[in-house]
Tab-separated table of C-alpha atoms and ligand atoms in Angstrom:
chain	number	residue	atom	x	y	z
A	18	MET	CA	0.000	0.000	0.000
A	19	SER	CA	1.304	3.436	-0.826
A	20	PHE	CA	2.450	5.664	1.972
A	21	LEU	CA	-0.157	8.274	1.124
A	22	LYS	CA	-2.984	5.777	1.168
A	23	LYS	CA	-1.832	4.394	4.486
A	24	LEU	CA	-1.748	7.879	5.904
A	25	MET	CA	-5.256	8.621	4.675
A	26	ARG	CA	-6.579	5.356	6.038
A	27	SER	CA	-5.039	5.757	9.445
A	28	ARG	CA	-6.671	9.154	9.625
A	29	ASP	CA	-10.060	7.732	8.745
A	30	SER	CA	-9.930	4.748	10.971
A	31	LYS	CA	-8.794	4.020	14.476
A	32	ASP	CA	-8.318	0.371	13.745
A	33	ASP	CA	-5.595	0.471	11.145
A	34	GLU	CA	-4.789	-3.236	11.508
A	35	SER	CA	-8.110	-4.479	10.160
A	36	GLU	CA	-8.171	-1.809	7.457
A	37	ASP	CA	-5.075	-3.402	5.995
A	38	THR	CA	-6.917	-6.625	5.303
A	39	LYS	CA	-9.677	-4.790	3.392
A	40	LYS	CA	-9.026	-4.362	-0.294
A	41	THR	CA	-11.183	-2.801	-2.928
A	42	ILE	CA	-11.328	-4.431	-6.327
A	43	ALA	CA	-12.982	-2.961	-9.399
A	44	ILE	CA	-14.214	-5.529	-11.908
A	45	ILE	CA	-14.526	-3.900	-15.299
A	46	GLY	CA	-15.144	-4.856	-18.905
A	47	LEU	CA	-17.791	-4.457	-21.577
A	48	ASP	CA	-21.386	-5.468	-20.932
A	49	GLY	CA	-21.931	-9.197	-21.196
A	50	ALA	CA	-18.267	-10.065	-20.571
A	51	GLY	CA	-19.154	-12.042	-17.455
A	52	LYS	CA	-18.303	-9.672	-14.597
A	53	THR	CA	-21.401	-10.359	-12.531
A	54	THR	CA	-21.087	-14.103	-13.118
A	55	ILE	CA	-17.472	-14.047	-11.932
A	56	LEU	CA	-18.374	-12.223	-8.792
A	57	GLY	CA	-21.205	-14.644	-8.185
A	58	ARG	CA	-19.000	-17.663	-8.719
A	59	LEU	CA	-16.528	-16.316	-6.189
A	60	LEU	CA	-19.249	-15.576	-3.675
A	61	LYS	CA	-21.219	-18.779	-3.830
A	62	SER	CA	-21.481	-21.949	-5.810
A	63	ASP	CA	-25.133	-21.724	-6.798
A	64	TYR	CA	-25.173	-18.153	-7.969
A	65	ALA	CA	-27.301	-18.157	-11.088
A	66	LEU	CA	-28.346	-14.557	-11.236
A	67	THR	CA	-26.825	-12.790	-14.199
A	68	ARG	CA	-28.954	-9.904	-15.236
A	69	PRO	CA	-27.416	-6.835	-16.824
A	70	THR	CA	-25.823	-4.678	-14.183
A	71	PHE	CA	-27.207	-1.175	-14.318
A	72	GLY	CA	-24.836	0.942	-12.375
A	73	ILE	CA	-22.982	-0.957	-9.759
A	74	ASN	CA	-23.059	-4.084	-7.583
A	75	ILE	CA	-21.039	-3.938	-4.421
A	76	GLU	CA	-20.267	-7.222	-2.720
A	77	ILE	CA	-18.048	-8.231	0.146
A	78	TYR	CA	-16.016	-11.347	-0.473
A	79	LYS	CA	-13.730	-12.950	2.104
A	80	TYR	CA	-10.905	-15.081	0.861
A	81	ARG	CA	-7.886	-16.237	2.812
A	82	SER	CA	-7.011	-13.466	5.220
A	83	LEU	CA	-8.405	-10.650	3.083
A	84	GLU	CA	-11.750	-8.998	2.792
A	85	PHE	CA	-12.463	-7.810	-0.732
A	86	ILE	CA	-14.927	-5.062	-1.395
A	87	VAL	CA	-15.708	-5.769	-5.010
A	88	TYR	CA	-17.262	-3.206	-7.305
A	89	ASP	CA	-18.901	-4.841	-10.279
A	90	LEU	CA	-19.290	-1.897	-12.604
A	91	GLY	CA	-21.925	-1.792	-15.293
A	92	GLY	CA	-20.456	-2.049	-18.767
A	93	GLN	CA	-23.008	0.055	-20.629
A	94	THR	CA	-21.386	2.960	-22.376
A	95	PRO	CA	-23.124	5.913	-20.696
A	96	LEU	CA	-22.259	4.613	-17.245
A	97	ARG	CA	-18.671	3.816	-17.870
A	98	GLU	CA	-17.150	7.247	-17.603
A	99	THR	CA	-18.872	8.425	-14.441
A	100	LEU	CA	-18.602	5.164	-12.535
A	101	TRP	CA	-15.143	4.235	-13.607
A	102	GLU	CA	-13.740	7.569	-12.649
A	103	LYS	CA	-15.152	7.234	-9.158
A	104	PHE	CA	-14.315	3.615	-8.398
A	105	VAL	CA	-11.426	2.686	-10.629
A	106	ILE	CA	-9.214	5.493	-9.343
A	107	SER	CA	-9.320	4.311	-5.752
A	108	ALA	CA	-9.274	0.541	-6.327
A	109	ASP	CA	-6.451	-1.553	-4.843
A	110	GLY	CA	-6.791	-4.082	-7.646
A	111	LEU	CA	-8.264	-4.074	-11.147
A	112	VAL	CA	-9.880	-7.063	-12.782
A	113	PHE	CA	-10.649	-6.696	-16.478
A	114	VAL	CA	-12.992	-9.256	-18.003
A	115	LEU	CA	-13.072	-9.990	-21.728
A	116	ASP	CA	-15.713	-12.071	-23.478
A	117	SER	CA	-13.295	-14.197	-25.480
A	118	THR	CA	-16.004	-15.141	-27.986
A	119	ASP	CA	-16.958	-11.551	-28.789
A	120	ARG	CA	-14.262	-10.929	-31.406
A	121	LYS	CA	-16.223	-8.105	-33.020
A	122	ARG	CA	-15.721	-6.034	-29.913
A	123	PHE	CA	-12.097	-6.942	-29.070
A	124	ASP	CA	-10.894	-3.561	-30.247
A	125	LEU	CA	-13.495	-1.763	-28.200
A	126	ALA	CA	-12.586	-3.873	-25.157
A	127	ALA	CA	-8.912	-3.046	-25.665
A	128	GLU	CA	-9.795	0.637	-25.770
A	129	GLU	CA	-11.782	0.369	-22.541
A	130	PHE	CA	-8.937	-1.496	-20.919
A	131	ASN	CA	-6.599	1.348	-21.864
A	132	ASN	CA	-9.008	3.911	-20.470
A	133	ALA	CA	-9.225	2.106	-17.152
A	134	LEU	CA	-5.457	1.885	-16.883
A	135	GLY	CA	-5.341	5.627	-17.400
A	136	TYR	CA	-7.554	6.153	-14.358
A	137	ASN	CA	-5.463	3.962	-12.102
A	138	GLU	CA	-1.789	3.611	-12.810
A	139	ASN	CA	-0.687	1.541	-9.833
A	140	ALA	CA	-3.100	-1.230	-8.910
A	141	PRO	CA	-2.171	-4.783	-9.933
A	142	VAL	CA	-4.158	-5.905	-12.970
A	143	LEU	CA	-5.768	-9.267	-13.477
A	144	PHE	CA	-6.900	-9.744	-17.072
A	145	LEU	CA	-9.412	-12.553	-17.509
A	146	SER	CA	-10.198	-13.912	-20.937
A	147	ASN	CA	-13.548	-15.409	-20.054
A	148	LYS	CA	-15.953	-18.028	-21.460
A	149	ILE	CA	-13.346	-20.652	-22.367
A	150	ASP	CA	-16.022	-23.313	-21.918
A	151	LEU	CA	-17.434	-22.202	-25.285
A	152	GLU	CA	-16.049	-23.782	-28.425
A	153	ASN	CA	-15.367	-20.526	-30.248
A	154	ALA	CA	-13.403	-18.969	-27.382
A	155	ALA	CA	-10.301	-17.096	-28.534
A	156	SER	CA	-6.914	-18.644	-27.835
A	157	ALA	CA	-4.427	-16.871	-25.586
A	158	ASP	CA	-2.457	-15.782	-28.663
A	159	GLU	CA	-5.475	-14.190	-30.256
A	160	VAL	CA	-6.075	-12.102	-27.164
A	161	LEU	CA	-2.433	-11.222	-26.724
A	162	ASP	CA	-2.453	-9.878	-30.278
A	163	VAL	CA	-5.075	-7.323	-29.327
A	164	ILE	CA	-4.037	-6.439	-25.800
A	165	ASP	CA	-0.643	-4.942	-25.182
A	166	PHE	CA	0.773	-6.513	-22.021
A	167	GLY	CA	4.306	-5.455	-22.838
A	168	ARG	CA	3.612	-2.040	-21.394
A	169	PHE	CA	3.257	-3.530	-17.888
A	170	THR	CA	6.748	-4.911	-18.062
A	171	ARG	CA	8.042	-1.561	-19.249
A	172	VAL	CA	6.582	0.265	-16.245
A	173	GLN	CA	7.087	-2.656	-13.841
A	174	ARG	CA	3.418	-2.933	-13.059
A	175	LYS	CA	2.109	-6.208	-11.616
A	176	TYR	CA	-0.262	-8.053	-13.918
A	177	SER	CA	-1.540	-11.489	-14.693
A	178	PHE	CA	-3.316	-12.902	-17.728
A	179	ALA	CA	-5.557	-15.930	-17.461
A	180	ARG	CA	-8.162	-17.714	-19.519
A	181	CYS	CA	-11.122	-18.809	-17.459
A	182	SER	CA	-14.783	-19.688	-17.383
A	183	ALA	CA	-16.989	-17.849	-14.956
A	184	LEU	CA	-19.745	-20.302	-15.675
A	185	THR	CA	-17.856	-23.461	-14.733
A	186	GLY	CA	-15.314	-21.736	-12.492
A	187	GLU	CA	-12.421	-23.257	-14.435
A	188	LEU	CA	-9.106	-21.487	-13.704
A	189	LEU	CA	-10.885	-18.702	-11.889
A	190	PHE	CA	-9.688	-19.503	-8.394
A	191	GLU	CA	-6.056	-19.807	-9.394
A	192	SER	CA	-6.220	-16.333	-10.890
A	193	TRP	CA	-7.922	-14.861	-7.885
A	194	ASP	CA	-5.266	-16.395	-5.697
A	195	TRP	CA	-2.643	-14.469	-7.618
A	196	LEU	CA	-4.475	-11.234	-6.914
A	197	THR	CA	-4.852	-12.123	-3.244
A	198	LEU	CA	-1.138	-12.642	-2.864
A	199	GLU	CA	-0.358	-9.425	-4.692
A	200	LEU	CA	-2.603	-7.432	-2.389
A	201	SER	CA	-1.714	-9.086	0.846
A	202	ASP	CA	0.531	-7.232	3.244
A	203	ASP	CA	0.748	-10.401	5.278
A	204	LYS	CA	3.920	-12.080	4.171
A	205	ASN	CA	2.955	-15.123	6.233
A	206	LEU	CA	-0.004	-15.843	4.035
A	207	PRO	CA	0.572	-19.474	3.136
A	208	THR	CA	1.507	-19.822	-0.498
A	209	THR	CA	1.965	-23.534	-0.784
A	210	ASN	CA	0.608	-26.035	1.724
A	211	VAL	CA	-2.997	-26.512	2.671
A	212	LYS	CA	-4.610	-28.451	5.505
A	213	ILE	CA	-6.797	-31.145	4.004
A	214	TYR	CA	-9.430	-32.495	6.396
A	215	GLY	CA	-10.704	-35.084	3.968
A	216	GLY	CA	-12.311	-35.424	0.593
A	217	TYR	CA	-14.776	-37.052	-1.721
A	218	ILE	CA	-14.975	-38.894	-4.983
A	219	PHE	CA	-18.263	-38.553	-6.816
A	220	ASP	CA	-19.554	-39.727	-10.119
A	221	SER	CA	-20.650	-36.809	-12.269
A	222	ASP	CA	-24.258	-38.036	-11.984
A	223	GLY	CA	-24.082	-37.176	-8.275
A	224	SER	CA	-23.550	-40.608	-6.752
A	225	GLU	CA	-20.949	-40.783	-4.052
A	226	ILE	CA	-18.048	-43.179	-4.523
A	227	GLU	CA	-15.844	-42.400	-1.550
A	228	THR	CA	-15.797	-40.097	1.452
A	229	THR	CA	-12.534	-39.823	3.282
A	230	LEU	CA	-12.068	-38.174	6.650
A	231	LEU	CA	-8.478	-37.579	7.647
A	232	GLY	CA	-6.738	-36.967	10.943
A	233	LYS	CA	-7.111	-38.644	14.335
A	234	PRO	CA	-10.482	-40.281	15.178
A	235	LYS	CA	-11.396	-37.382	17.474
A	236	THR	CA	-10.825	-34.849	14.689
A	237	GLN	CA	-12.775	-36.989	12.286
A	238	SER	CA	-15.839	-37.236	14.495
A	239	LYS	CA	-15.691	-33.489	15.073
A	240	HIS	CA	-15.996	-32.925	11.339
A	241	ALA	CA	-18.628	-35.525	10.504
A	242	THR	CA	-21.433	-32.943	10.217
A	243	LEU	CA	-19.271	-30.731	8.059
A	244	PHE	CA	-18.768	-33.601	5.654
A	245	LYS	CA	-22.500	-34.282	5.487
A	246	LYS	CA	-23.105	-30.656	4.580
A	247	GLY	CA	-20.328	-30.830	2.009
A	248	ASN	CA	-21.958	-33.864	0.440
A	249	LYS	CA	-25.221	-31.939	-0.037
A	250	GLU	CA	-23.438	-28.939	-1.523
A	251	ILE	CA	-21.586	-31.136	-4.011
A	252	LYS	CA	-24.799	-32.779	-5.200
A	253	LYS	CA	-26.457	-29.399	-5.636
A	254	TYR	CA	-23.507	-28.088	-7.636
A	255	LEU	CA	-23.289	-31.182	-9.830
A	256	ARG	CA	-26.965	-30.861	-10.770
A	257	MET	CA	-26.233	-27.324	-11.917
A	258	MET	CA	-23.133	-28.369	-13.848
A	259	GLU	CA	-24.505	-31.513	-15.441
A	260	HIS	CA	-24.039	-30.183	-18.978
A	261	TYR	CA	-20.414	-29.224	-18.480
A	262	ASP	CA	-17.497	-31.587	-18.846
A	263	ARG	CA	-15.159	-29.544	-16.723
A	264	ALA	CA	-15.977	-27.475	-13.691
A	265	GLU	CA	-14.295	-26.079	-10.618
A	266	THR	CA	-15.673	-24.397	-7.584
A	267	LEU	CA	-14.985	-23.230	-4.105
A	268	ILE	CA	-17.791	-23.544	-1.591
A	269	GLN	CA	-17.726	-22.160	1.920
A	270	VAL	CA	-18.949	-24.803	4.374
A	271	ASP	CA	-19.060	-23.682	7.996
A	272	GLU	CA	-15.556	-22.489	8.802
A	273	LYS	CA	-13.914	-24.483	6.029
A	274	GLN	CA	-13.614	-24.389	2.263
A	275	LEU	CA	-14.751	-27.148	-0.040
A	276	VAL	CA	-12.836	-27.263	-3.300
A	277	LEU	CA	-14.198	-29.283	-6.192
A	278	THR	CA	-13.117	-30.226	-9.687
A	279	LYS	CA	-15.078	-32.167	-12.256
A	280	GLU	CA	-13.359	-33.761	-15.216
A	281	GLY	CA	-15.651	-35.832	-17.355
A	282	GLN	CA	-17.271	-38.548	-15.263
A	283	LEU	CA	-15.116	-38.048	-12.235
A	284	VAL	CA	-15.535	-35.476	-9.495
A	285	LEU	CA	-12.943	-34.917	-6.799
A	286	SER	CA	-13.254	-32.663	-3.837
A	287	VAL	CA	-11.322	-31.839	-0.691
A	288	ILE	CA	-12.139	-29.814	2.390
A	289	ILE	CA	-9.408	-27.419	3.484
A	290	GLY	CA	-8.876	-24.763	6.124
A	291	GLU	CA	-10.561	-21.394	6.021
A	292	ASN	CA	-7.488	-19.355	5.063
A	293	ASP	CA	-5.781	-21.982	2.938
A	294	PRO	CA	-5.036	-21.298	-0.726
A	295	ALA	CA	-7.794	-22.914	-2.746
A	296	ALA	CA	-5.591	-22.707	-5.820
A	297	ARG	CA	-3.166	-25.186	-4.281
A	298	ALA	CA	-6.014	-27.566	-3.400
A	299	ILE	CA	-7.322	-27.337	-6.960
A	300	GLN	CA	-3.874	-28.180	-8.300
A	301	ILE	CA	-3.680	-31.197	-6.012
A	302	ILE	CA	-7.002	-32.651	-7.052
A	303	LYS	CA	-6.322	-31.960	-10.704
A	304	ASN	CA	-3.132	-34.010	-10.405
A	305	LEU	CA	-5.011	-36.770	-8.635
A	306	HIS	CA	-7.599	-37.009	-11.383
A	307	LYS	CA	-5.136	-38.805	-13.616
A	308	ASN	CA	-3.972	-41.299	-10.988
A	309	ILE	CA	-7.329	-42.065	-9.575
A	310	GLU	CA	-8.736	-43.573	-12.723
A	311	ARG	CA	-5.793	-45.941	-12.863
A	312	LYS	CA	-6.092	-46.824	-9.192
A	313	PHE	CA	-9.811	-47.475	-9.531
A	314	GLU	CA	-9.195	-50.399	-11.796
A	315	THR	CA	-7.202	-52.264	-9.173
A	316	GLU	CA	-8.482	-51.073	-5.784
A	317	LYS	CA	-11.983	-49.868	-5.292
A	318	THR	CA	-11.758	-48.592	-1.720
A	319	GLU	CA	-10.011	-45.631	-0.102
A	320	CYS	CA	-8.410	-44.499	-3.339
A	321	LEU	CA	-8.448	-40.836	-2.470
A	322	LYS	CA	-7.205	-41.368	1.055
A	323	GLN	CA	-4.251	-43.413	-0.140
A	324	LEU	CA	-3.320	-41.078	-2.936
A	325	LEU	CA	-3.395	-38.097	-0.607
A	326	GLU	CA	-1.332	-39.868	2.027
A	327	ASP	CA	1.208	-41.101	-0.522
A	328	ASN	CA	1.615	-37.929	-2.555
A	329	TYR	CA	0.707	-35.014	-0.330
A	330	PRO	CA	1.715	-35.982	3.213
A	331	LEU	CA	2.517	-32.391	4.145
A	332	ASP	CA	-0.893	-31.134	3.057
A	333	ILE	CA	-3.085	-33.378	5.162
A	334	ILE	CA	-4.188	-32.776	8.717
A	335	LYS	CA	-2.187	-34.670	11.328
A	336	ASP	CA	-3.992	-34.097	14.645
B	27	G3D	P1	-21.571	-8.634	-17.240
B	27	G3D	O1	-21.854	-8.565	-15.772
B	27	G3D	O2	-20.131	-8.474	-17.557
B	27	G3D	O3	-22.420	-7.719	-18.051
B	27	G3D	P2	-22.796	-11.207	-17.034
B	27	G3D	O4	-21.920	-10.098	-17.744
B	27	G3D	O5	-22.080	-11.776	-15.869
B	27	G3D	O6	-24.164	-10.671	-16.796
B	27	G3D	O7	-22.833	-12.327	-18.170
B	27	G3D	C1	-23.414	-12.085	-19.452
B	27	G3D	C2	-23.837	-13.399	-20.068
B	27	G3D	O8	-22.698	-14.222	-20.295
B	27	G3D	C3	-24.765	-14.241	-19.175
B	27	G3D	O9	-25.609	-14.977	-20.040
B	27	G3D	C4	-23.826	-15.204	-18.510
B	27	G3D	O10	-24.438	-16.395	-18.084
B	27	G3D	C5	-22.860	-15.472	-19.625
B	27	G3D	N1	-21.529	-15.891	-19.128
B	27	G3D	C6	-20.751	-15.259	-18.230
B	27	G3D	N2	-19.608	-15.936	-18.042
B	27	G3D	C7	-19.666	-17.014	-18.853
B	27	G3D	C8	-18.762	-18.108	-19.129
B	27	G3D	O11	-17.664	-18.232	-18.589
B	27	G3D	N3	-19.181	-19.019	-20.043
B	27	G3D	C9	-20.390	-18.940	-20.679
B	27	G3D	N4	-20.699	-19.883	-21.546
B	27	G3D	N5	-21.250	-17.928	-20.446
B	27	G3D	C10	-20.900	-16.989	-19.545
B	27	G3D	P3	-27.149	-14.654	-20.243
B	27	G3D	O12	-27.593	-15.686	-21.201
B	27	G3D	O13	-27.752	-14.772	-18.893
B	27	G3D	O14	-27.167	-13.274	-20.792
B	28	MG	MG1	-23.088	-7.388	-14.790
């Protein structure tokens, strides 16, 4: 955080400590790019509401040790100038969303992106090329041809480019994790390990194949209810995602996070600690997807438990 900002904040607030964990993010992009859907996907798994945003949605989103105040700004032309000026200037982070299937408006999107960068010259920028679940989504190269990222290197500004799907959640959490780390003043924020309390294997039709609770028996019985709730959430999500081959999500269950990935017929999920990096958990279960199919053929029971214990001993709960 800049010195000036810190000074202004400490003037406004007596509790400077907690202010430091609050970050404002402006999500911008043309109308229909997927801004509201992204915000919804981050907030909850069953967020289906995507109506055009007139004006502004403000949502609070807690992730890891930060509290994000996210401004989802309407993309309609007449609103852009007034709203952007007000909210983009003061944002700690900028997220620009591009509809990667809307090639006709790539140039317009690039222009808007430039405008936004003019309003705020410091905040880290996360550029999301959205809707990769659709067949005609632009490749990374196509987008990079239109958007000049070289300028960030020239001025040493922090940025990240990712392709994602707000609808299925694919690659969204990894990108958000990047932004979280960029904005965190807490250098102790864990970047690698997570604390896995257990996990599930489901069939994509919603039938449960395995539930694994990890840790000592006492810990396991303490979390039994949590796992029942998780089971319900997974089924609900899978009903929503039945037409998609790949999906990822993060669902808050009590004080823990449930991370889920679906690849074809197979659904893997783990429950991790409240402030753990979901991106790491997603990586772990993506890696396991490959091994699990192989393991299934030989051993039918406790596949997930064994794979976790064998490959990720440092990531699973011990007590
Ligand atoms: P906006 O807030 O940027 O204006 P919205 O955009 O979030 O309202 O999304 C506009 C439309 O795009 C919505 O469709 C929404 O479901 C869809 N959409 C958003 N993200 C994705 C994505 O990743 N993949 C696909 N396939 N569609 C997406 P409707 O039909 O409701 O207008
Ligand atoms: Mg919207």
